[in-house]
Tab-separated table of C-alpha atoms and ligand atoms in Angstrom:
chain	number	residue	atom	x	y	z
A	885	UNK	CA	-6.668	5.316	-29.192
A	886	UNK	CA	-9.592	3.478	-27.756
A	887	UNK	CA	-8.843	3.104	-24.065
A	888	UNK	CA	-12.166	3.854	-21.939
A	889	UNK	CA	-12.600	1.029	-19.442
A	890	UNK	CA	-9.040	-0.542	-20.130
A	891	UNK	CA	-7.517	-2.256	-17.529
A	892	UNK	CA	-3.926	-3.771	-17.265
A	893	UNK	CA	-4.973	-7.342	-15.777
A	894	UNK	CA	-2.384	-10.409	-15.502
A	895	UNK	CA	-3.205	-13.940	-15.990
A	896	UNK	CA	-4.226	-14.325	-12.527
A	897	UNK	CA	-7.042	-11.522	-12.662
A	898	UNK	CA	-4.851	-9.390	-10.842
A	899	UNK	CA	-5.709	-5.462	-11.698
A	900	UNK	CA	-2.596	-3.351	-11.896
A	901	UNK	CA	-3.640	0.493	-11.150
A	902	UNK	CA	-0.610	1.474	-9.172
A	903	UNK	CA	2.574	2.771	-10.990
A	904	UNK	CA	5.775	3.449	-9.094
A	905	UNK	CA	8.106	5.787	-11.270
A	906	UNK	CA	11.814	5.946	-10.635
A	907	UNK	CA	13.109	9.315	-11.565
A	908	UNK	CA	17.076	8.940	-11.152
A	909	UNK	CA	19.468	6.036	-10.149
A	910	UNK	CA	21.297	8.944	-8.177
A	911	UNK	CA	21.024	9.549	-4.789
A	912	UNK	CA	22.634	11.834	-2.062
A	913	UNK	CA	22.802	8.890	0.344
A	914	UNK	CA	24.607	5.478	0.357
A	915	UNK	CA	22.410	3.352	2.725
A	916	UNK	CA	24.455	0.399	3.113
A	917	UNK	CA	21.293	-1.890	2.578
A	918	UNK	CA	20.463	-0.154	-0.772
A	919	UNK	CA	23.448	1.428	-2.588
A	920	UNK	CA	27.365	0.218	-2.862
A	921	UNK	CA	29.484	2.707	-0.913
A	922	UNK	CA	31.193	3.873	-3.895
A	923	UNK	CA	27.692	4.669	-5.532
A	924	UNK	CA	26.500	2.972	-9.027
A	925	UNK	CA	28.189	3.581	-12.594
A	926	UNK	CA	26.825	6.774	-13.898
A	927	UNK	CA	25.472	6.592	-17.332
A	928	UNK	CA	24.950	9.168	-19.829
A	929	UNK	CA	21.754	11.353	-19.499
A	930	UNK	CA	20.313	10.242	-22.835
A	931	UNK	CA	19.960	6.729	-21.307
A	932	UNK	CA	17.210	8.014	-19.036
A	933	UNK	CA	13.590	9.439	-19.488
A	934	UNK	CA	13.644	12.915	-20.156
A	935	UNK	CA	10.549	14.925	-18.642
A	936	UNK	CA	8.320	15.013	-21.744
A	937	UNK	CA	8.773	10.985	-22.081
A	938	UNK	CA	8.235	10.292	-18.308
A	939	UNK	CA	4.631	12.136	-18.869
A	940	UNK	CA	3.939	10.565	-21.932
A	941	UNK	CA	4.248	7.024	-20.451
A	942	UNK	CA	2.497	8.245	-17.359
A	943	UNK	CA	-0.590	9.379	-19.555
A	944	UNK	CA	-0.287	5.914	-21.723
A	945	UNK	CA	-0.543	4.312	-17.973
A	946	UNK	CA	-3.273	6.319	-16.933
A	947	UNK	CA	-5.247	5.825	-20.482
A	948	UNK	CA	-4.815	1.853	-18.894
A	949	UNK	CA	-6.482	2.494	-15.675
A	950	UNK	CA	-3.432	3.596	-13.611
A	951	UNK	CA	-4.868	5.887	-10.896
A	952	UNK	CA	-1.962	6.157	-8.566
A	953	UNK	CA	1.510	7.197	-9.202
A	954	UNK	CA	4.284	7.280	-6.718
A	955	UNK	CA	7.590	9.023	-7.433
A	956	UNK	CA	10.703	7.119	-6.496
A	957	UNK	CA	14.387	6.505	-6.971
A	958	UNK	CA	17.249	6.750	-6.159
A	959	UNK	CA	16.392	9.821	-4.584
A	960	UNK	CA	13.830	11.535	-6.631
A	961	UNK	CA	14.363	15.072	-5.412
A	962	UNK	CA	17.995	15.207	-6.350
A	963	UNK	CA	16.599	15.322	-10.539
A	964	UNK	CA	16.989	19.058	-11.464
A	965	UNK	CA	13.712	18.857	-13.191
A	966	UNK	CA	11.720	17.145	-10.694
A	967	UNK	CA	9.638	20.296	-9.680
A	968	UNK	CA	8.367	20.622	-13.381
A	969	UNK	CA	7.591	16.580	-13.404
A	970	UNK	CA	5.595	17.019	-10.236
A	971	UNK	CA	3.685	19.652	-11.662
A	972	UNK	CA	2.839	18.077	-15.152
A	973	UNK	CA	1.892	14.431	-13.332
A	974	UNK	CA	-0.133	16.585	-10.912
A	975	UNK	CA	-2.383	17.488	-13.567
A	976	UNK	CA	-3.164	13.881	-14.624
A	977	UNK	CA	-6.171	11.777	-12.911
A	978	UNK	CA	-3.821	10.132	-10.497
A	979	UNK	CA	-3.305	10.348	-6.501
A	980	UNK	CA	0.264	11.506	-6.568
A	981	UNK	CA	2.708	10.513	-4.213
A	982	UNK	CA	6.467	10.634	-3.304
A	983	UNK	CA	9.310	8.763	-1.673
A	984	UNK	CA	12.368	10.483	-0.304
A	985	UNK	CA	15.070	10.454	1.876
A	986	UNK	CA	13.973	13.405	3.259
A	987	UNK	CA	17.107	15.739	2.853
A	988	UNK	CA	15.764	17.962	0.326
A	989	UNK	CA	12.151	18.010	1.447
A	990	UNK	CA	12.527	21.797	2.641
A	991	UNK	CA	13.250	23.009	-0.813
A	992	UNK	CA	10.144	21.393	-2.033
A	993	UNK	CA	7.309	21.626	0.469
A	994	UNK	CA	5.676	24.833	-1.379
A	995	UNK	CA	5.610	22.731	-4.762
A	996	UNK	CA	4.241	19.828	-2.899
A	997	UNK	CA	1.480	21.935	-1.410
A	998	UNK	CA	0.490	23.948	-4.591
A	999	UNK	CA	-0.066	20.826	-6.551
A	1000	UNK	CA	-1.800	18.906	-3.659
A	1001	UNK	CA	0.596	16.220	-3.007
A	1002	UNK	CA	-0.236	15.140	0.326
A	1003	UNK	CA	1.264	11.561	0.659
A	1004	UNK	CA	4.922	11.515	1.359
A	1005	UNK	CA	7.457	8.217	2.396
A	1006	UNK	CA	10.566	9.058	4.084
A	1007	UNK	CA	13.224	6.855	5.234
A	1008	UNK	CA	14.371	6.632	8.840
A	1009	UNK	CA	16.188	3.411	10.076
A	1010	UNK	CA	17.182	5.260	13.200
A	1011	UNK	CA	16.454	7.697	15.798
A	1012	UNK	CA	20.314	7.629	16.741
A	1013	UNK	CA	21.989	10.358	14.908
A	1014	UNK	CA	25.496	8.579	15.150
A	1015	UNK	CA	23.651	5.312	13.871
A	1016	UNK	CA	21.436	7.029	11.239
A	1017	UNK	CA	24.629	8.629	9.720
A	1018	UNK	CA	26.370	5.298	9.635
A	1019	UNK	CA	23.725	3.635	7.833
A	1020	UNK	CA	23.244	6.340	5.404
A	1021	UNK	CA	27.134	6.938	5.062
A	1022	UNK	CA	26.283	10.644	4.976
A	1023	UNK	CA	25.995	13.151	7.794
A	1024	UNK	CA	22.172	14.462	7.290
A	1025	UNK	CA	20.285	13.288	10.031
A	1026	UNK	CA	19.603	16.664	11.816
A	1027	UNK	CA	18.416	17.924	8.325
A	1028	UNK	CA	16.184	14.754	7.897
A	1029	UNK	CA	14.648	14.912	11.229
A	1030	UNK	CA	13.887	18.619	10.899
A	1031	UNK	CA	12.168	17.973	7.614
A	1032	UNK	CA	10.051	15.441	8.951
A	1033	UNK	CA	8.843	17.681	11.597
A	1034	UNK	CA	8.373	20.192	8.919
A	1035	UNK	CA	5.985	17.707	7.076
A	1036	UNK	CA	4.278	16.892	10.097
A	1037	UNK	CA	3.604	20.667	11.149
A	1038	UNK	CA	2.151	21.205	7.657
A	1039	UNK	CA	-0.133	18.106	7.943
A	1040	UNK	CA	1.201	16.171	5.358
A	1041	UNK	CA	0.453	12.190	5.625
A	1042	UNK	CA	3.996	11.070	6.769
A	1043	UNK	CA	4.977	7.523	6.497
A	1044	UNK	CA	8.289	6.753	7.885
A	1045	UNK	CA	10.428	3.847	6.189
A	1046	UNK	CA	12.583	1.858	8.279
A	1047	UNK	CA	14.357	-1.339	7.013
A	1048	UNK	CA	14.872	-3.494	10.133
A	1049	UNK	CA	18.195	-5.304	10.398
A	1050	UNK	CA	19.539	-7.557	13.144
A	1051	UNK	CA	22.083	-6.014	14.936
A	1052	UNK	CA	21.844	-2.559	13.493
A	1053	UNK	CA	18.511	-1.194	14.261
A	1054	UNK	CA	16.237	-3.949	15.878
A	1055	UNK	CA	17.073	-2.731	19.237
A	1056	UNK	CA	14.954	0.455	18.268
A	1057	UNK	CA	11.638	-1.075	17.554
A	1058	UNK	CA	10.060	0.147	20.652
A	1059	UNK	CA	11.631	3.698	20.043
A	1060	UNK	CA	10.035	3.853	16.790
A	1061	UNK	CA	6.747	3.022	18.254
A	1062	UNK	CA	7.044	5.702	20.857
A	1063	UNK	CA	7.807	7.981	18.173
A	1064	UNK	CA	3.967	7.592	17.275
A	1065	UNK	CA	2.775	8.233	20.848
A	1066	UNK	CA	2.746	11.852	20.015
A	1067	UNK	CA	3.435	12.461	16.403
A	1068	UNK	CA	0.913	11.674	13.547
A	1069	UNK	CA	3.070	9.510	11.459
A	1070	UNK	CA	2.747	5.750	10.045
A	1071	UNK	CA	6.130	4.100	10.871
A	1072	UNK	CA	6.454	1.003	8.858
A	1073	UNK	CA	8.995	-1.733	9.316
A	1074	UNK	CA	10.450	-3.205	6.389
A	1075	UNK	CA	12.069	-6.729	6.198
A	1076	UNK	CA	15.257	-6.503	4.416
A	1077	UNK	CA	15.149	-7.581	1.046
A	1078	UNK	CA	17.737	-9.384	-1.260
A	1079	UNK	CA	19.517	-6.960	-4.308
A	1080	UNK	CA	22.510	-7.170	-6.376
A	1081	UNK	CA	25.771	-5.760	-4.121
A	1082	UNK	CA	23.472	-5.426	-0.469
A	1083	UNK	CA	25.420	-8.762	0.796
A	1084	UNK	CA	22.012	-10.054	1.641
A	1085	UNK	CA	21.463	-12.709	4.337
A	1086	UNK	CA	18.298	-13.708	5.855
A	1087	UNK	CA	19.951	-14.336	9.084
A	1088	UNK	CA	20.472	-10.549	9.267
A	1089	UNK	CA	16.640	-9.855	8.358
A	1090	UNK	CA	13.910	-9.535	11.192
A	1091	UNK	CA	10.827	-11.455	10.329
A	1092	UNK	CA	7.392	-10.078	10.740
A	1093	UNK	CA	6.815	-12.730	13.599
A	1094	UNK	CA	9.913	-11.589	15.423
A	1095	UNK	CA	8.988	-7.826	15.199
A	1096	UNK	CA	5.590	-8.431	16.557
A	1097	UNK	CA	6.785	-10.847	19.275
A	1098	UNK	CA	9.046	-7.840	20.547
A	1099	UNK	CA	6.162	-5.317	20.325
A	1100	UNK	CA	3.457	-7.810	22.005
A	1101	UNK	CA	6.099	-8.267	24.732
A	1102	UNK	CA	5.856	-4.634	25.658
A	1103	UNK	CA	2.436	-3.314	24.846
A	1104	UNK	CA	0.408	-6.597	24.917
A	1105	UNK	CA	-3.270	-5.950	24.718
A	1106	UNK	CA	-2.782	-2.164	23.962
A	1107	UNK	CA	-1.608	-3.454	20.339
A	1108	UNK	CA	-4.627	-2.583	18.298
A	1109	UNK	CA	-4.824	-4.434	14.880
A	1110	UNK	CA	-6.216	-1.901	11.960
A	1111	UNK	CA	-7.915	-2.815	8.937
A	1112	UNK	CA	-5.767	-2.994	6.006
A	1113	UNK	CA	-6.797	-1.295	2.756
A	1114	UNK	CA	-7.197	-3.161	-0.432
A	1115	UNK	CA	-3.824	-4.090	-2.116
A	1116	UNK	CA	-2.025	-2.973	1.204
A	1117	UNK	CA	1.500	-4.342	1.380
A	1118	UNK	CA	1.382	-3.742	5.306
A	1119	UNK	CA	-0.247	-5.294	8.083
A	1120	UNK	CA	-1.323	-2.158	10.165
A	1121	UNK	CA	-1.517	-1.570	13.826
A	1122	UNK	CA	-1.584	1.216	16.381
A	1123	UNK	CA	-0.872	1.090	20.065
A	1124	UNK	CA	-4.293	2.210	21.888
A	1125	UNK	CA	-4.364	6.168	22.618
A	1126	UNK	CA	-1.455	6.744	20.481
A	1127	UNK	CA	-1.526	9.413	17.806
A	1128	UNK	CA	0.353	7.789	15.047
A	1129	UNK	CA	0.161	4.008	13.667
A	1130	UNK	CA	2.574	1.409	12.551
A	1131	UNK	CA	2.927	-1.365	9.931
A	1132	UNK	CA	4.821	-4.331	9.155
A	1133	UNK	CA	5.860	-5.126	5.231
A	1134	UNK	CA	6.785	-8.626	5.137
A	1135	UNK	CA	7.657	-8.880	1.751
A	1136	UNK	CA	10.390	-11.732	2.363
A	1137	UNK	CA	8.564	-13.746	5.083
A	1138	UNK	CA	5.073	-13.592	4.234
A	1139	UNK	CA	4.813	-11.328	0.643
A	1140	UNK	CA	1.427	-9.994	-0.299
A	1141	UNK	CA	1.667	-11.137	-4.050
A	1142	UNK	CA	-2.117	-12.101	-3.937
A	1143	UNK	CA	-3.275	-8.445	-4.079
A	1144	UNK	CA	-0.336	-7.029	-5.829
A	1145	UNK	CA	-1.502	-4.071	-8.008
A	1146	UNK	CA	2.233	-2.503	-8.595
A	1147	UNK	CA	4.114	-1.772	-11.447
A	1148	UNK	CA	7.724	-0.381	-11.755
A	1149	UNK	CA	9.383	1.875	-14.249
A	1150	UNK	CA	12.943	2.174	-14.014
A	1151	UNK	CA	14.653	5.619	-14.654
A	1152	UNK	CA	15.911	4.079	-17.913
A	1153	UNK	CA	12.450	3.447	-18.801
A	1154	UNK	CA	12.306	-0.281	-18.355
A	1155	UNK	CA	8.931	-2.016	-16.736
A	1156	UNK	CA	9.440	-4.702	-13.976
A	1157	UNK	CA	6.439	-6.428	-13.357
A	1158	UNK	CA	8.068	-7.446	-9.884
A	1159	UNK	CA	10.596	-6.054	-7.420
A	1160	UNK	CA	12.179	-9.370	-7.130
A	1161	UNK	CA	11.929	-10.229	-10.912
A	1162	UNK	CA	15.127	-10.630	-13.102
A	1163	UNK	CA	13.306	-9.581	-16.352
A	1164	UNK	CA	12.558	-6.231	-17.600
A	1165	UNK	CA	10.774	-4.473	-20.718
A	1166	UNK	CA	12.144	-1.678	-22.459
A	1167	UNK	CA	9.521	0.485	-23.232
A	1168	UNK	CA	11.556	3.427	-23.764
A	1169	UNK	CA	13.541	2.235	-26.730
A	1170	UNK	CA	9.809	1.593	-28.069
A	1171	UNK	CA	8.627	4.996	-27.419
A	1172	UNK	CA	11.607	6.641	-28.924
A	1173	UNK	CA	11.128	4.527	-32.236
A	1174	UNK	CA	7.271	5.766	-32.178
A	1175	UNK	CA	6.096	2.270	-31.596
A	1176	UNK	CA	2.831	1.826	-29.675
A	1177	UNK	CA	3.938	0.954	-25.812
A	1178	UNK	CA	0.493	-0.385	-24.716
A	1179	UNK	CA	0.718	-3.494	-25.853
A	1180	UNK	CA	4.113	-3.820	-24.450
A	1181	UNK	CA	2.792	-2.757	-21.184
A	1182	UNK	CA	-0.122	-5.151	-21.247
A	1183	UNK	CA	2.076	-8.005	-22.350
A	1184	UNK	CA	4.567	-7.728	-19.402
A	1185	UNK	CA	1.907	-7.474	-16.950
A	1186	UNK	CA	0.433	-10.551	-18.342
A	1187	UNK	CA	3.314	-12.272	-17.902
A	1188	UNK	CA	3.963	-11.589	-14.212
A	1189	UNK	CA	4.610	-14.629	-11.787
A	1190	UNK	CA	2.230	-15.578	-9.390
A	1191	UNK	CA	4.597	-15.216	-6.530
A	1192	UNK	CA	7.757	-13.108	-5.703
A	1193	UNK	CA	8.807	-12.971	-9.394
A	1194	UNK	CA	9.322	-16.614	-9.488
A	1195	UNK	CA	11.525	-16.411	-6.245
A	1196	UNK	CA	9.555	-19.246	-4.753
A	1197	UNK	CA	11.956	-20.286	-2.036
A	1198	UNK	CA	14.478	-18.824	0.343
A	1199	UNK	CA	17.393	-20.839	-1.533
A	1200	UNK	CA	16.696	-18.993	-4.536
A	1201	UNK	CA	16.424	-15.332	-2.670
A	1202	UNK	CA	19.920	-16.430	-0.967
A	1203	UNK	CA	21.542	-17.469	-4.268
A	1204	UNK	CA	23.660	-14.652	-5.054
A	1205	UNK	CA	23.717	-15.546	-8.773
A	1206	UNK	CA	19.893	-15.325	-8.928
A	1207	UNK	CA	20.051	-12.172	-7.143
A	1208	UNK	CA	22.877	-10.552	-9.183
A	1209	UNK	CA	20.609	-10.859	-12.230
A	1210	UNK	CA	18.392	-8.092	-10.507
A	1211	UNK	CA	19.561	-4.590	-9.990
A	1212	UNK	CA	20.256	-2.721	-6.874
A	1213	UNK	CA	17.395	-1.270	-5.432
A	1214	UNK	CA	18.407	2.257	-5.960
A	1215	UNK	CA	18.633	1.291	-9.871
A	1216	UNK	CA	15.164	-0.465	-9.638
A	1217	UNK	CA	13.398	2.343	-7.932
A	1218	UNK	CA	12.253	1.599	-4.249
B	1389	SAM	N1	15.582	7.334	-1.771
B	1389	SAM	C1	14.283	7.337	-1.454
B	1389	SAM	C2	14.044	6.765	-0.016
B	1389	SAM	O1	15.238	6.487	0.720
B	1389	SAM	O2	13.256	6.688	0.259
B	1389	SAM	C3	13.523	6.444	-2.445
B	1389	SAM	C4	14.141	5.225	-2.994
B	1389	SAM	S1	14.581	4.095	-1.778
B	1389	SAM	C5	15.264	2.668	-2.591
B	1389	SAM	C6	12.788	3.312	-1.449
B	1389	SAM	C7	12.851	2.769	-0.352
B	1389	SAM	O3	13.324	1.286	-0.434
B	1389	SAM	C8	13.268	3.069	0.989
B	1389	SAM	O4	12.378	3.129	1.959
B	1389	SAM	C9	14.253	2.177	1.255
B	1389	SAM	O5	14.474	1.859	2.679
B	1389	SAM	C10	13.877	0.752	0.713
B	1389	SAM	N2	14.660	-0.072	0.661
B	1389	SAM	C11	16.043	-0.244	-0.022
B	1389	SAM	N3	16.652	-1.005	-0.071
B	1389	SAM	C12	16.200	-2.263	0.492
B	1389	SAM	C13	16.378	-3.518	0.872
B	1389	SAM	N4	17.636	-4.088	0.529
B	1389	SAM	N5	15.238	-4.085	1.826
B	1389	SAM	C14	14.272	-3.592	2.124
B	1389	SAM	N6	13.980	-2.315	1.628
B	1389	SAM	C15	14.660	-1.556	1.086
B	1390	SF4	FE1	19.470	6.709	-1.578
B	1390	SF4	FE2	16.934	5.670	-0.671
B	1390	SF4	FE3	18.688	3.784	-1.379
B	1390	SF4	FE4	19.066	5.235	0.900
B	1390	SF4	S1	17.216	4.110	0.170
B	1390	SF4	S2	20.783	4.941	-0.647
B	1390	SF4	S3	18.213	7.424	0.303
B	1390	SF4	S4	17.760	5.733	-2.729
């Protein structure tokens, strides 16, 4: 296989070098904006990539120039062989990272350290115990907070993800920022996105503009704009003299499609070339038939739409018929 110097480039010239692999659709929480209360239908283990397949697919992506892999889900840490998967992927020449709800982090911190995995995103939608447990429909707030503190104490690069939803947690924006005063974390405020089953309505969303107005009103000249990294999906800020930083991810009101470098691989082995796209390419079936998956990868990314998976308007995003063709976030892999 001649791969030296290969890149995954779409028709608009965007180089795709960042792969997000969903390890499972299962989760030990039921965040209402992500997962239906009853969970999603469980499917036989055979439809999902096993450890060997995950590593093989990852190697193929790396041979095509991927240099960053983030493990996600569902909740990646509920998968029984996740430790071995992390160990195997850490052998590849990639920057390896993970997104987790934090509940099981204490069981894995030694593995993260031993393989050199430094960048950990943890979902945290509220700093209030009752509210957080209401949002996640489970009672793990104390465990999550103690695990976040454990990560901070051990000098991990911790990003905290909060989906900001009107009348749910928009009243906590200033509390989130105050959390960065003494804690070296990067708090990320994410606009509420539409997926199958999450009853999306942009009236419930809080836009980048509204979030920044609230913050500016409180901190005015102390809000410092930070440089964004290449392909960053966030606009980055900090409050002068605070230890941590924060960002707003405006995937709905102002998507970062121009510089998108992301590819998503679902737990059942399908590539999605955009989070908002309804179409998928089944590379696991091809792999199992012994077919070459390189050309499938290249073709799928080449076909990527220029903007938000072709969902160009708010009408399309709000249209539940369009939306229900897409999976729940927990099945896509956030
Ligand atoms: N279970 C892990 C976690 O919660 O971090 C990883 C998977 S989760 C699907 C990944 C990210 O997607 C989380 O930060 C979550 O907040 C975000 N997410 C889920 N549903 C969303 C929605 N409707 N809009 C915006 N972000 C969402
Ligand atoms: Fe689970 Fe993460 Fe979805 Fe919450 S956001 S239900 S923790 S996958």
